[in-house]
Short mmCIF file of C-alpha atoms in Angstrom, two decimals:
data_model
loop_
_atom_site.label_atom_id
_atom_site.label_comp_id
_atom_site.label_asym_id
_atom_site.label_seq_id
_atom_site.Cartn_x
_atom_site.Cartn_y
_atom_site.Cartn_z
CA MET E 52 -41.48 2.29 -37.92
CA ASN E 53 -45.42 2.16 -39.07
CA ALA E 54 -47.38 3.87 -41.54
CA GLU E 55 -48.57 7.00 -39.53
CA SER E 56 -44.98 7.84 -38.26
CA HIS E 57 -44.02 7.63 -42.30
CA ASP E 58 -47.34 9.80 -43.34
CA SER E 59 -46.27 12.36 -40.94
CA ARG E 60 -43.21 12.87 -42.81
CA GLN E 61 -45.38 14.70 -45.42
CA PHE E 62 -44.79 18.42 -45.44
CA HIS E 63 -47.11 21.15 -46.70
CA VAL E 64 -46.01 23.63 -49.46
CA SER E 65 -47.29 26.87 -48.86
CA ALA E 66 -48.92 29.24 -51.32
CA ALA E 67 -46.01 31.62 -51.61
CA GLU E 68 -43.68 28.13 -51.98
CA ARG E 69 -46.20 27.00 -54.92
CA GLU E 70 -46.27 30.05 -56.59
CA LEU E 71 -42.26 30.35 -56.67
CA ARG E 72 -41.93 26.71 -57.66
CA LEU E 73 -44.38 27.42 -60.83
CA ARG E 74 -42.66 31.14 -61.73
CA PHE E 75 -39.50 29.15 -61.77
CA ILE E 76 -40.41 26.51 -64.34
CA GLY E 77 -42.49 29.54 -66.16
CA PHE E 78 -45.94 27.49 -65.22
CA THR E 79 -48.63 29.89 -66.26
CA GLU E 80 -52.18 30.17 -66.60
CA THR E 81 -51.92 29.30 -70.40
CA ASP E 82 -50.00 26.29 -69.70
CA ALA E 83 -52.52 25.07 -67.43
CA GLN E 84 -54.96 25.65 -69.73
CA LEU E 85 -53.11 23.98 -72.70
CA LEU E 86 -52.58 20.67 -70.76
CA HIS E 87 -56.60 20.81 -70.01
CA GLU E 88 -57.03 21.24 -73.58
CA LEU E 89 -55.37 17.67 -73.97
CA GLU E 90 -57.15 15.87 -71.49
CA PRO E 91 -59.50 14.43 -74.53
CA VAL E 92 -56.48 13.48 -76.42
CA VAL E 93 -54.57 11.67 -73.45
CA LYS E 94 -58.11 9.95 -71.68
CA PRO E 95 -58.79 7.69 -74.32
CA HIS E 96 -55.16 6.24 -74.46
CA ALA E 97 -54.60 6.46 -70.89
CA GLU E 98 -55.63 2.27 -70.63
CA ARG E 99 -52.49 1.87 -73.18
CA ILE E 100 -49.92 4.08 -71.58
CA VAL E 101 -50.67 2.62 -67.73
CA ASP E 102 -50.62 -0.93 -69.50
CA ALA E 103 -47.52 -0.03 -71.47
CA PHE E 104 -45.93 1.68 -67.97
CA TYR E 105 -46.91 -1.80 -65.91
CA ALA E 106 -45.49 -3.94 -68.95
CA ASN E 107 -42.02 -1.90 -68.50
CA VAL E 108 -42.21 -2.54 -64.28
CA ALA E 109 -42.82 -6.63 -65.10
CA LEU E 110 -39.46 -6.42 -66.84
CA HIS E 111 -37.99 -5.73 -63.81
CA PRO E 112 -38.35 -8.43 -60.93
CA VAL E 113 -37.04 -5.82 -57.87
CA LEU E 114 -40.09 -3.47 -58.82
CA LEU E 115 -42.22 -6.66 -58.54
CA ASP E 116 -40.66 -7.53 -55.13
CA ILE E 117 -41.37 -3.71 -53.86
CA ILE E 118 -45.26 -3.91 -54.98
CA GLU E 119 -45.75 -7.38 -53.41
CA ARG E 120 -43.73 -6.34 -49.79
CA ALA E 121 -46.01 -3.17 -49.93
CA GLY E 122 -49.06 -5.35 -49.92
CA SER E 123 -50.35 -4.12 -53.07
CA THR E 124 -51.20 -5.82 -56.76
CA VAL E 125 -50.52 -4.47 -60.59
CA GLU E 126 -53.85 -4.40 -61.13
CA ARG E 127 -54.97 -2.16 -58.16
CA LEU E 128 -52.01 0.19 -59.02
CA LYS E 129 -53.01 0.76 -62.82
CA ALA E 130 -56.28 2.27 -61.36
CA LYS E 131 -54.35 4.58 -59.22
CA GLN E 132 -52.06 5.27 -62.31
CA ARG E 133 -54.68 5.98 -64.31
CA THR E 134 -56.23 8.61 -62.14
CA TYR E 135 -52.27 9.97 -61.54
CA LEU E 136 -51.81 10.20 -65.24
CA LEU E 137 -55.22 12.18 -65.83
CA GLU E 138 -54.58 14.81 -63.04
CA MET E 139 -51.67 16.18 -65.06
CA PHE E 140 -54.30 16.98 -67.44
CA GLY E 141 -57.00 18.26 -65.32
CA GLY E 142 -56.08 21.89 -65.15
CA ASP E 143 -56.42 22.62 -61.34
CA TYR E 144 -52.26 23.10 -60.02
CA GLY E 145 -53.17 24.54 -57.08
CA GLU E 146 -52.80 23.30 -53.41
CA SER E 147 -54.83 20.04 -53.24
CA TYR E 148 -52.72 18.95 -56.56
CA PHE E 149 -49.70 19.72 -54.82
CA ALA E 150 -50.63 17.79 -51.70
CA ARG E 151 -51.92 14.63 -53.87
CA ARG E 152 -48.64 14.73 -55.87
CA LEU E 153 -46.72 15.09 -52.10
CA GLY E 154 -48.63 11.93 -50.60
CA ILE E 155 -47.66 9.72 -53.96
CA GLY E 156 -44.01 10.77 -53.27
CA VAL E 157 -44.49 10.13 -49.69
CA VAL E 158 -46.56 6.36 -50.22
CA HIS E 159 -43.24 5.86 -52.78
CA ASN E 160 -41.01 6.29 -50.47
CA ARG E 161 -42.79 4.68 -47.39
CA ILE E 162 -42.47 1.04 -49.92
CA GLY E 163 -38.94 1.82 -51.00
CA LEU E 164 -39.32 2.93 -54.48
CA GLY E 165 -36.70 5.00 -55.21
CA PRO E 166 -36.95 8.21 -57.13
CA GLN E 167 -34.64 6.76 -59.93
CA TRP E 168 -37.67 4.25 -60.86
CA PHE E 169 -40.68 7.11 -60.26
CA LEU E 170 -38.71 9.70 -62.42
CA GLY E 171 -37.80 6.73 -65.14
CA SER E 172 -41.51 6.63 -65.29
CA TYR E 173 -41.94 10.25 -66.56
CA ALA E 174 -39.31 8.98 -69.94
CA GLY E 175 -41.93 6.75 -70.93
CA TYR E 176 -45.10 8.84 -70.54
CA THR E 177 -42.97 11.29 -72.65
CA ARG E 178 -42.17 8.79 -74.93
CA MET E 179 -46.01 8.35 -75.57
CA ILE E 180 -47.96 11.48 -74.88
CA VAL E 181 -46.01 13.81 -77.23
CA PRO E 182 -46.90 12.18 -79.93
CA LEU E 183 -50.57 12.26 -79.16
CA ILE E 184 -50.00 16.21 -79.20
CA SER E 185 -48.05 16.38 -81.96
CA ARG E 186 -50.95 14.52 -84.13
CA ARG E 187 -53.29 16.89 -82.27
CA TYR E 188 -51.83 19.90 -83.66
CA ARG E 189 -50.06 18.44 -86.25
CA TRP E 190 -51.39 21.52 -88.58
CA ARG E 191 -50.68 24.33 -85.96
CA PRO E 192 -47.07 23.27 -84.89
CA PHE E 193 -46.60 26.44 -82.89
CA LYS E 194 -49.45 25.08 -80.35
CA ALA E 195 -47.93 22.00 -80.47
CA GLU E 196 -45.03 23.32 -79.49
CA ARG E 197 -46.04 25.47 -76.83
CA ALA E 198 -48.16 22.24 -75.45
CA ILE E 199 -45.65 20.15 -75.25
CA GLU E 200 -43.93 22.52 -73.23
CA ALA E 201 -46.27 22.69 -71.11
CA PHE E 202 -46.47 19.19 -70.63
CA ASN E 203 -42.72 18.93 -69.85
CA LYS E 204 -43.07 21.87 -67.49
CA ILE E 205 -45.99 19.46 -65.67
CA ILE E 206 -43.64 16.46 -65.69
CA SER E 207 -40.66 19.01 -64.16
CA LEU E 208 -43.16 20.24 -61.87
CA ASP E 209 -43.97 16.35 -60.73
CA SER E 210 -40.51 15.41 -60.60
CA GLN E 211 -39.84 18.27 -58.08
CA LEU E 212 -42.30 17.15 -55.92
CA VAL E 213 -41.29 13.63 -56.16
CA ILE E 214 -37.67 14.54 -55.13
CA ASP E 215 -38.74 17.09 -52.50
CA THR E 216 -40.88 13.89 -50.81
CA TYR E 217 -37.86 11.42 -51.37
CA VAL E 218 -35.24 14.36 -49.58
CA HIS E 219 -37.67 15.21 -47.20
CA GLY E 220 -38.77 11.70 -46.44
CA VAL E 221 -35.09 10.79 -45.92
CA THR E 222 -34.09 13.56 -43.81
CA SER E 223 -37.31 12.89 -41.60
CA GLU E 224 -36.60 9.41 -41.57
CA LEU E 225 -32.75 10.48 -40.69
CA SER E 226 -34.14 12.35 -38.30
CA GLY E 227 -36.30 10.28 -36.40
CA ALA E 228 -33.79 7.84 -36.47
CA LEU E 229 -31.21 9.99 -35.16
CA SER E 230 -33.79 11.13 -32.58
CA ASP E 231 -34.28 7.95 -31.51
CA TYR E 232 -31.16 6.83 -31.33
CA THR E 233 -29.95 9.72 -29.77
CA ALA E 234 -32.99 9.61 -26.93
CA PHE E 235 -31.51 5.53 -26.47
CA VAL E 236 -27.93 6.42 -26.23
CA GLU E 237 -29.11 9.33 -23.51
CA ARG E 238 -30.98 6.12 -21.67
CA VAL E 239 -28.03 3.96 -22.33
CA ALA E 240 -25.77 6.68 -20.57
CA ALA E 241 -28.34 7.04 -17.63
CA GLY E 242 -27.65 3.25 -17.04
CA GLN E 243 -30.89 1.88 -18.70
CA LEU E 244 -28.69 -1.23 -20.42
CA ASP E 245 -31.75 -2.85 -21.03
CA SER E 246 -32.99 -0.66 -23.29
CA ARG E 247 -32.86 -1.74 -27.07
CA VAL E 248 -33.43 0.63 -29.70
CA ALA E 249 -36.50 -0.16 -32.27
CA LEU E 250 -35.00 -0.62 -36.12
CA PRO E 251 -36.36 1.43 -38.85
CA ALA E 252 -37.15 0.15 -42.16
CA ASN E 253 -34.11 1.76 -43.81
CA LYS E 254 -31.59 -0.84 -44.27
CA GLU E 255 -28.86 0.99 -43.16
CA LEU E 256 -30.39 2.55 -40.04
CA ALA E 257 -31.25 -0.58 -39.05
CA ARG E 258 -27.71 -2.11 -39.53
CA LEU E 259 -26.60 0.96 -37.33
CA GLY E 260 -29.33 0.24 -35.00
CA LEU E 261 -28.63 -3.47 -34.57
CA ARG E 262 -25.10 -2.43 -33.68
CA LEU E 263 -26.20 -0.16 -31.27
CA ASN E 264 -28.10 -2.86 -29.55
CA GLU E 265 -25.19 -5.11 -29.83
CA MET E 266 -23.00 -2.47 -28.43
CA THR E 267 -25.53 -2.42 -25.39
CA THR E 268 -25.68 -5.92 -24.64
CA SER E 269 -21.87 -6.06 -24.82
CA LEU E 270 -21.90 -2.92 -22.50
CA SER E 271 -24.60 -4.72 -20.07
CA GLU E 272 -22.61 -7.76 -19.81
CA MET E 273 -19.33 -6.12 -19.28
CA ALA E 274 -21.22 -4.20 -16.51
CA SER E 275 -22.82 -7.34 -15.36
CA ARG E 276 -19.24 -9.01 -15.21
CA THR E 277 -17.76 -6.05 -13.48
CA GLY E 278 -20.38 -5.92 -10.92
CA ASN E 279 -19.59 -9.53 -9.92
CA ALA E 280 -16.07 -9.31 -10.33
CA SER E 281 -16.02 -6.32 -8.05
CA HIS E 282 -18.85 -8.34 -5.42
CA ARG E 283 -15.74 -10.87 -5.40
CA LEU E 284 -12.72 -8.41 -5.15
CA THR E 285 -14.93 -6.51 -2.06
CA SER E 286 -15.01 -10.12 -0.37
CA MET E 287 -11.46 -10.76 -1.06
CA VAL E 288 -10.27 -7.71 -0.20
CA THR E 289 -12.55 -7.97 3.55
CA GLY E 290 -11.34 -11.30 3.96
CA LEU E 291 -7.65 -10.18 3.34
CA LEU E 292 -8.24 -7.04 5.65
CA ASP E 293 -9.29 -9.87 8.63
CA ALA E 294 -6.45 -11.93 7.79
CA VAL E 295 -4.05 -9.18 7.81
CA GLY E 296 -5.59 -7.42 10.61
CA VAL E 297 -4.96 -11.14 12.81
CA GLN E 298 -1.96 -11.14 11.25
CA SER E 299 -0.92 -7.78 12.37
CA SER E 300 -2.12 -8.34 15.93
CA GLY E 301 -0.32 -11.58 16.03
CA ALA E 302 2.83 -9.86 14.79
CA SER E 303 2.35 -7.00 17.42
CA GLN E 304 1.89 -9.38 20.32
CA GLN E 305 4.85 -11.29 19.26
CA ALA E 306 6.88 -8.13 18.80
CA ALA E 307 6.07 -7.15 22.44
CA ALA E 308 6.70 -10.38 23.79
CA ILE E 309 10.26 -10.67 21.84
CA ASN E 310 10.63 -7.12 23.56
CA GLU E 311 9.89 -8.57 26.66
CA THR E 312 11.83 -11.50 26.58
CA THR E 313 15.16 -9.63 25.22
CA SER E 314 14.65 -7.26 28.49
CA THR E 315 14.77 -10.34 30.68
CA LEU E 316 17.48 -11.87 28.66
CA GLU E 317 19.32 -8.68 29.22
CA GLU E 318 18.70 -8.71 32.90
CA ILE E 319 19.78 -12.39 32.81
CA ARG E 320 23.10 -11.51 30.96
CA ALA E 321 23.50 -8.66 33.35
CA ILE E 322 23.27 -10.98 36.64
CA SER E 323 25.37 -13.76 34.94
CA ARG E 324 27.86 -11.33 33.94
CA GLN E 325 27.92 -10.32 37.99
CA THR E 326 27.74 -14.03 39.03
CA GLN E 327 30.89 -14.47 36.71
CA GLU E 328 32.65 -11.81 38.55
CA LYS E 329 31.48 -13.18 41.77
CA ALA E 330 32.40 -16.34 40.37
CA GLU E 331 36.19 -15.28 39.56
CA THR E 332 36.21 -13.49 42.99
CA LEU E 333 35.63 -16.91 44.50
CA GLY E 334 38.21 -18.59 42.26
CA VAL E 335 40.94 -16.01 43.36
CA THR E 336 39.93 -16.39 47.15
CA ALA E 337 40.07 -19.68 46.92
CA GLU E 338 43.39 -20.31 45.29
CA ARG E 339 44.93 -17.62 47.81
CA THR E 340 43.36 -20.31 50.53
CA ARG E 341 44.82 -22.79 48.95
CA ALA E 342 47.90 -21.40 49.08
CA GLU E 343 47.75 -20.02 52.52
CA GLY E 344 46.64 -23.95 53.95
CA GLU E 345 50.14 -25.19 52.03
CA ARG E 346 52.05 -22.68 53.77
CA GLY E 347 50.16 -23.70 56.92
CA ALA E 348 50.61 -27.13 56.54
CA GLU E 349 54.46 -26.69 55.72
CA ILE E 350 54.52 -24.67 59.14
CA VAL E 351 52.54 -27.72 61.26
CA ASP E 352 55.21 -29.97 59.56
CA LYS E 353 58.09 -27.75 61.08
CA THR E 354 56.30 -27.53 64.13
CA VAL E 355 55.97 -31.48 64.22
CA HIS E 356 59.87 -31.12 63.52
CA ASP E 357 60.96 -28.89 66.39
CA MET E 358 58.39 -30.66 68.64
CA GLU E 359 60.58 -33.62 67.80
CA LEU E 360 63.89 -31.28 68.56
CA VAL E 361 62.40 -30.29 71.74
CA ARG E 362 61.45 -34.17 72.71
CA ALA E 363 64.98 -35.22 72.20
CA GLN E 364 66.59 -32.30 74.02
CA VAL E 365 64.19 -32.82 77.05
CA GLY E 366 65.60 -36.71 76.95
CA ASP E 367 68.84 -34.81 76.66
CA ILE E 368 67.83 -33.34 80.17
CA ALA E 369 66.59 -35.88 81.56
CA GLU E 370 69.86 -37.88 80.91
CA LYS E 371 72.20 -35.28 81.84
CA ILE E 372 69.80 -33.84 84.84
CA LEU E 373 72.49 -35.10 87.06
CA ALA E 374 75.01 -32.86 85.62
CA LEU E 375 72.73 -30.16 85.90
CA SER E 376 74.64 -27.85 87.95
CA GLU E 377 77.61 -28.30 85.45
CA GLN E 378 75.45 -27.69 82.31
CA THR E 379 73.38 -24.59 83.74
CA HIS E 380 74.58 -22.40 80.90
CA GLN E 381 73.77 -24.99 78.15
CA ILE E 382 70.22 -25.62 79.60
CA GLY E 383 69.88 -21.72 80.04
CA GLU E 384 70.27 -21.78 76.19
CA ILE E 385 67.94 -24.38 75.60
CA THR E 386 65.43 -22.79 77.46
CA GLY E 387 65.75 -19.86 75.57
CA THR E 388 65.69 -21.67 72.88
CA VAL E 389 62.39 -23.26 73.65
CA ASN E 390 61.15 -19.79 74.97
CA SER E 391 61.66 -18.94 71.27
CA LEU E 392 60.17 -21.77 69.88
CA ALA E 393 57.34 -20.84 71.77
CA GLN E 394 56.93 -17.52 71.25
CA GLN E 395 56.95 -19.23 67.29
CA LEU E 396 54.29 -21.58 68.12
CA LYS E 397 52.32 -19.02 69.51
CA MET E 398 52.65 -16.31 66.35
CA LEU E 399 52.13 -19.61 64.12
CA SER E 400 48.98 -20.65 66.46
CA LEU E 401 47.90 -16.77 65.81
CA ASN E 402 48.42 -16.87 62.12
CA ALA E 403 46.48 -20.20 61.78
CA SER E 404 43.34 -18.43 63.97
CA ILE E 405 43.60 -15.78 61.10
CA GLU E 406 43.68 -18.14 58.56
CA ALA E 407 41.00 -20.23 60.14
CA ALA E 408 38.63 -17.50 60.10
CA LYS E 409 39.43 -16.98 56.38
CA ALA E 410 38.36 -20.67 55.92
CA GLY E 411 34.97 -19.85 57.14
CA GLU E 412 32.85 -23.03 58.25
CA ALA E 413 35.93 -24.96 56.95
CA GLY E 414 38.66 -23.59 59.08
CA LYS E 415 36.39 -24.21 62.38
CA GLY E 416 38.16 -27.26 63.25
CA PHE E 417 41.56 -25.70 62.49
CA ALA E 418 40.30 -22.97 64.70
CA VAL E 419 40.17 -25.16 67.62
CA VAL E 420 43.64 -26.60 66.92
CA ALA E 421 45.20 -23.43 66.60
CA ALA E 422 43.91 -22.42 70.02
CA GLU E 423 45.24 -25.64 71.46
CA VAL E 424 48.47 -24.98 69.50
CA LYS E 425 48.72 -21.56 71.34
CA GLU E 426 47.97 -22.98 74.66
CA LEU E 427 50.44 -25.51 74.51
CA ALA E 428 53.04 -22.54 73.32
CA GLU E 429 51.89 -20.58 76.44
CA GLN E 430 52.47 -23.89 78.36
CA SER E 431 55.98 -23.90 76.77
CA GLN E 432 56.70 -20.15 77.44
CA GLN E 433 55.80 -21.04 81.30
CA ALA E 434 57.69 -24.41 81.31
CA THR E 435 60.56 -22.24 79.95
CA ILE E 436 60.00 -19.92 82.83
CA GLN E 437 59.81 -22.60 85.04
CA VAL E 438 63.15 -24.31 83.90
CA ASN E 439 64.64 -20.68 84.49
CA ALA E 440 63.47 -20.99 87.83
CA ILE E 441 64.45 -24.51 88.01
CA LEU E 442 67.86 -23.56 86.54
CA GLN E 443 67.94 -21.04 89.64
CA ASP E 444 67.31 -23.59 92.07
CA ILE E 445 68.76 -26.60 90.51
CA ARG E 446 71.07 -26.69 92.87
CA ARG E 447 68.52 -26.73 95.64
CA ALA E 448 65.73 -28.98 94.35
CA THR E 449 67.51 -31.66 91.65
CA ASP E 450 64.78 -33.82 92.80
CA LYS E 451 62.21 -31.30 91.63
CA ALA E 452 64.57 -30.50 88.66
CA VAL E 453 64.03 -34.18 87.39
CA MET E 454 60.52 -34.11 88.15
CA ALA E 455 60.25 -30.97 86.32
CA THR E 456 61.94 -32.73 83.36
CA GLU E 457 59.97 -35.61 83.38
CA GLU E 458 56.83 -33.53 83.25
CA GLY E 459 58.36 -31.48 80.43
CA SER E 460 58.97 -34.43 78.26
CA LYS E 461 55.31 -35.63 79.12
CA GLY E 462 54.40 -32.00 77.81
CA VAL E 463 56.26 -32.35 74.62
CA ASP E 464 55.02 -35.43 74.22
CA ARG E 465 51.62 -33.93 74.10
CA GLY E 466 52.24 -31.16 72.17
CA THR E 467 53.49 -33.30 69.72
CA GLN E 468 50.50 -35.28 69.42
CA MET E 469 48.69 -32.21 69.54
CA VAL E 470 50.59 -30.80 66.10
CA GLN E 471 50.13 -34.13 64.76
CA MET E 472 46.15 -33.49 65.46
CA VAL E 473 46.45 -30.24 64.06
CA GLY E 474 48.63 -31.57 60.92
CA ASP E 475 45.89 -34.26 60.00
CA ALA E 476 43.34 -31.18 60.40
CA MET E 477 45.27 -29.14 58.10
CA GLN E 478 45.40 -31.99 55.65
CA SER E 479 41.63 -32.24 55.67
CA LEU E 480 41.47 -29.01 55.19
CA MET E 481 43.51 -28.49 52.34
CA GLU E 482 41.94 -31.42 50.26
CA ALA E 483 38.73 -29.27 51.19
CA ILE E 484 40.40 -26.14 50.32
CA ARG E 485 41.27 -28.18 46.67
CA GLU E 486 37.96 -29.09 45.66
CA ALA E 487 36.72 -25.89 46.77
CA ALA E 488 39.25 -24.22 44.19
CA LEU E 489 38.54 -26.77 41.72
CA SER E 490 34.93 -26.07 41.97
CA SER E 491 35.32 -22.45 41.75
CA GLN E 492 37.46 -22.79 38.26
CA GLN E 493 34.25 -25.01 37.28
CA ILE E 494 32.39 -22.57 38.21
CA VAL E 495 33.73 -19.91 36.83
CA ALA E 496 33.68 -21.87 33.43
CA ALA E 497 30.64 -22.82 33.41
CA VAL E 498 29.29 -18.96 34.24
CA ARG E 499 31.50 -17.73 31.35
CA GLN E 500 30.03 -20.47 28.88
CA GLU E 501 26.35 -19.57 29.96
CA GLY E 502 27.17 -15.60 29.24
CA ILE E 503 28.57 -16.85 25.86
CA GLY E 504 25.03 -18.39 25.61
CA ILE E 505 23.10 -15.87 26.87
CA ASP E 506 24.80 -13.47 24.53
CA GLN E 507 24.04 -16.03 21.50
CA ILE E 508 20.47 -16.17 22.31
CA ALA E 509 20.12 -11.91 22.81
CA THR E 510 21.64 -11.62 19.64
CA ALA E 511 19.37 -14.11 18.17
CA MET E 512 16.08 -12.47 19.81
CA ARG E 513 17.43 -8.82 18.13
CA GLU E 514 17.42 -10.61 14.28
CA ILE E 515 13.92 -12.08 15.68
CA ASN E 516 12.94 -8.59 16.85
CA ASN E 517 14.39 -6.73 13.60
CA ALA E 518 12.54 -9.85 11.62
CA THR E 519 9.17 -9.42 13.44
CA ARG E 520 9.25 -5.37 13.07
CA GLN E 521 9.97 -5.56 9.00
CA ALA E 522 6.68 -8.52 9.16
CA VAL E 523 5.07 -5.80 10.75
CA ASP E 524 6.07 -2.99 8.87
CA SER E 525 5.09 -5.29 5.65
CA THR E 526 1.55 -6.15 7.42
CA GLN E 527 1.01 -2.48 7.38
CA GLN E 528 1.90 -1.78 4.18
CA THR E 529 -0.34 -4.98 2.89
CA LYS E 530 -3.19 -3.54 5.12
CA GLN E 531 -2.61 -0.23 2.98
CA SER E 532 -2.86 -1.97 -0.20
CA ALA E 533 -5.81 -3.60 0.61
CA GLU E 534 -7.66 -0.88 1.63
CA GLN E 535 -6.66 0.94 -1.63
CA LEU E 536 -7.93 -2.14 -3.31
CA GLY E 537 -11.19 -1.83 -1.21
CA ALA E 538 -11.65 1.71 -2.32
CA LEU E 539 -11.06 0.94 -5.61
CA SER E 540 -13.56 -2.09 -5.65
CA SER E 541 -16.05 0.35 -4.16
CA GLU E 542 -15.50 3.08 -7.10
CA MET E 543 -15.83 0.11 -9.09
CA LEU E 544 -19.25 -1.01 -7.90
CA ASP E 545 -20.64 2.73 -7.84
CA SER E 546 -19.62 2.86 -11.26
CA VAL E 547 -21.59 -0.21 -12.16
CA ARG E 548 -24.67 0.47 -9.94
CA ILE E 549 -25.75 3.61 -12.24
CA TYR E 550 -26.66 0.91 -14.58
CA ARG E 551 -29.48 -1.25 -15.22
CA LEU E 552 -29.00 -4.36 -16.28
CA GLU E 553 -30.81 -6.69 -18.21
CA SER E 554 -32.69 -9.29 -15.75
#
């Protein structure tokens, strides 16, 4: 702090305060007169007293250092010290005296000369001046005592003023430093981190100010780092939110696709089940058709066998036609048998037609054969009717009977051939039916395997769907955390923006 600010620390003592202090030490007009009477006694010795005073100062390097740092010299100070000494015996102890004494105290306080040194100088003055007073009034001991008492009173008054000046200086210095530090702290609290406090002359206060400046520098660096970290954190959170948004959108789309795929799989599984049911029904039908086909083949074989019997019987008729009249009864029985066979063949052909109709396209050929068999059965029946008629007229038309027998034999041959053809057709149909049954079984097995595979895929898709839902939930939680982190970053930036950092 400059000299002007130090000089402003000098305080004024009012007239009432001066009167109170003088009365407190018992200083009267008589004391003032006694001191003034001593001026001629002290003045001749003033140079010697001042020289002795500074000779003692020279013994203490710390005092010489204070004088040098104050920009003064011992010779210059001797003149001022002589004036100061003689003013103690000037006789005027009013306002101007107080002001000069307080001013000296301010200067001493400003250059760092503590009261211990200034008060110590009074002991030197007392040691050298009291003997002068004693010699002056050696024949008047009472007055000498009164003069020495007056000298001690003015020494006491000067000591009070020095102490008051020092205390007021220290208090003012502390008050000024406190005011400066308070204003500085308020500026820092307002965000002016580029502000610095001026360091006072007092070492302890300067050390405190230095620590305050260092603390503010550290706070400025911390705020700067916090701001930079907040900016980086904001950028990172923005990138994280963008990534989370993309991930959330992708996960939602994936979840929608998985749901659609799962629905499609459910439809496919339902269709597969229907297909399996139809395939199983087809297998049952094919198996039943195969069984019926085998039965039809057996019937055809039996029919062929019966036709062979008919052919043998017709042969017998041809051989025995001459004895027809004698064997009319047997022929009647045979024609009855033939008629019965024709009826059975007709029924077989009817059953074959029904089975052919059930076989669909594969049974069309068999239906034709069945129709032929039916026709042959009807012809056989008609033949038996004719045979019966012939039996009635056998005696009248033997020749005609022989011819009819021959025609019957030929019809039997044709019927046998037709039945053989039906048998061949039935064998082919049986092979087709067996293959169809085998294929239907394979279809059933394949559809079952397909259903198992679809079930496995559906299960896997459900697991994927659950995992996707968890991923979507996790993404939402991550987004919420990122938003909270972004809000925290914004709060950090807002808290840093109030500070004005160093450029």
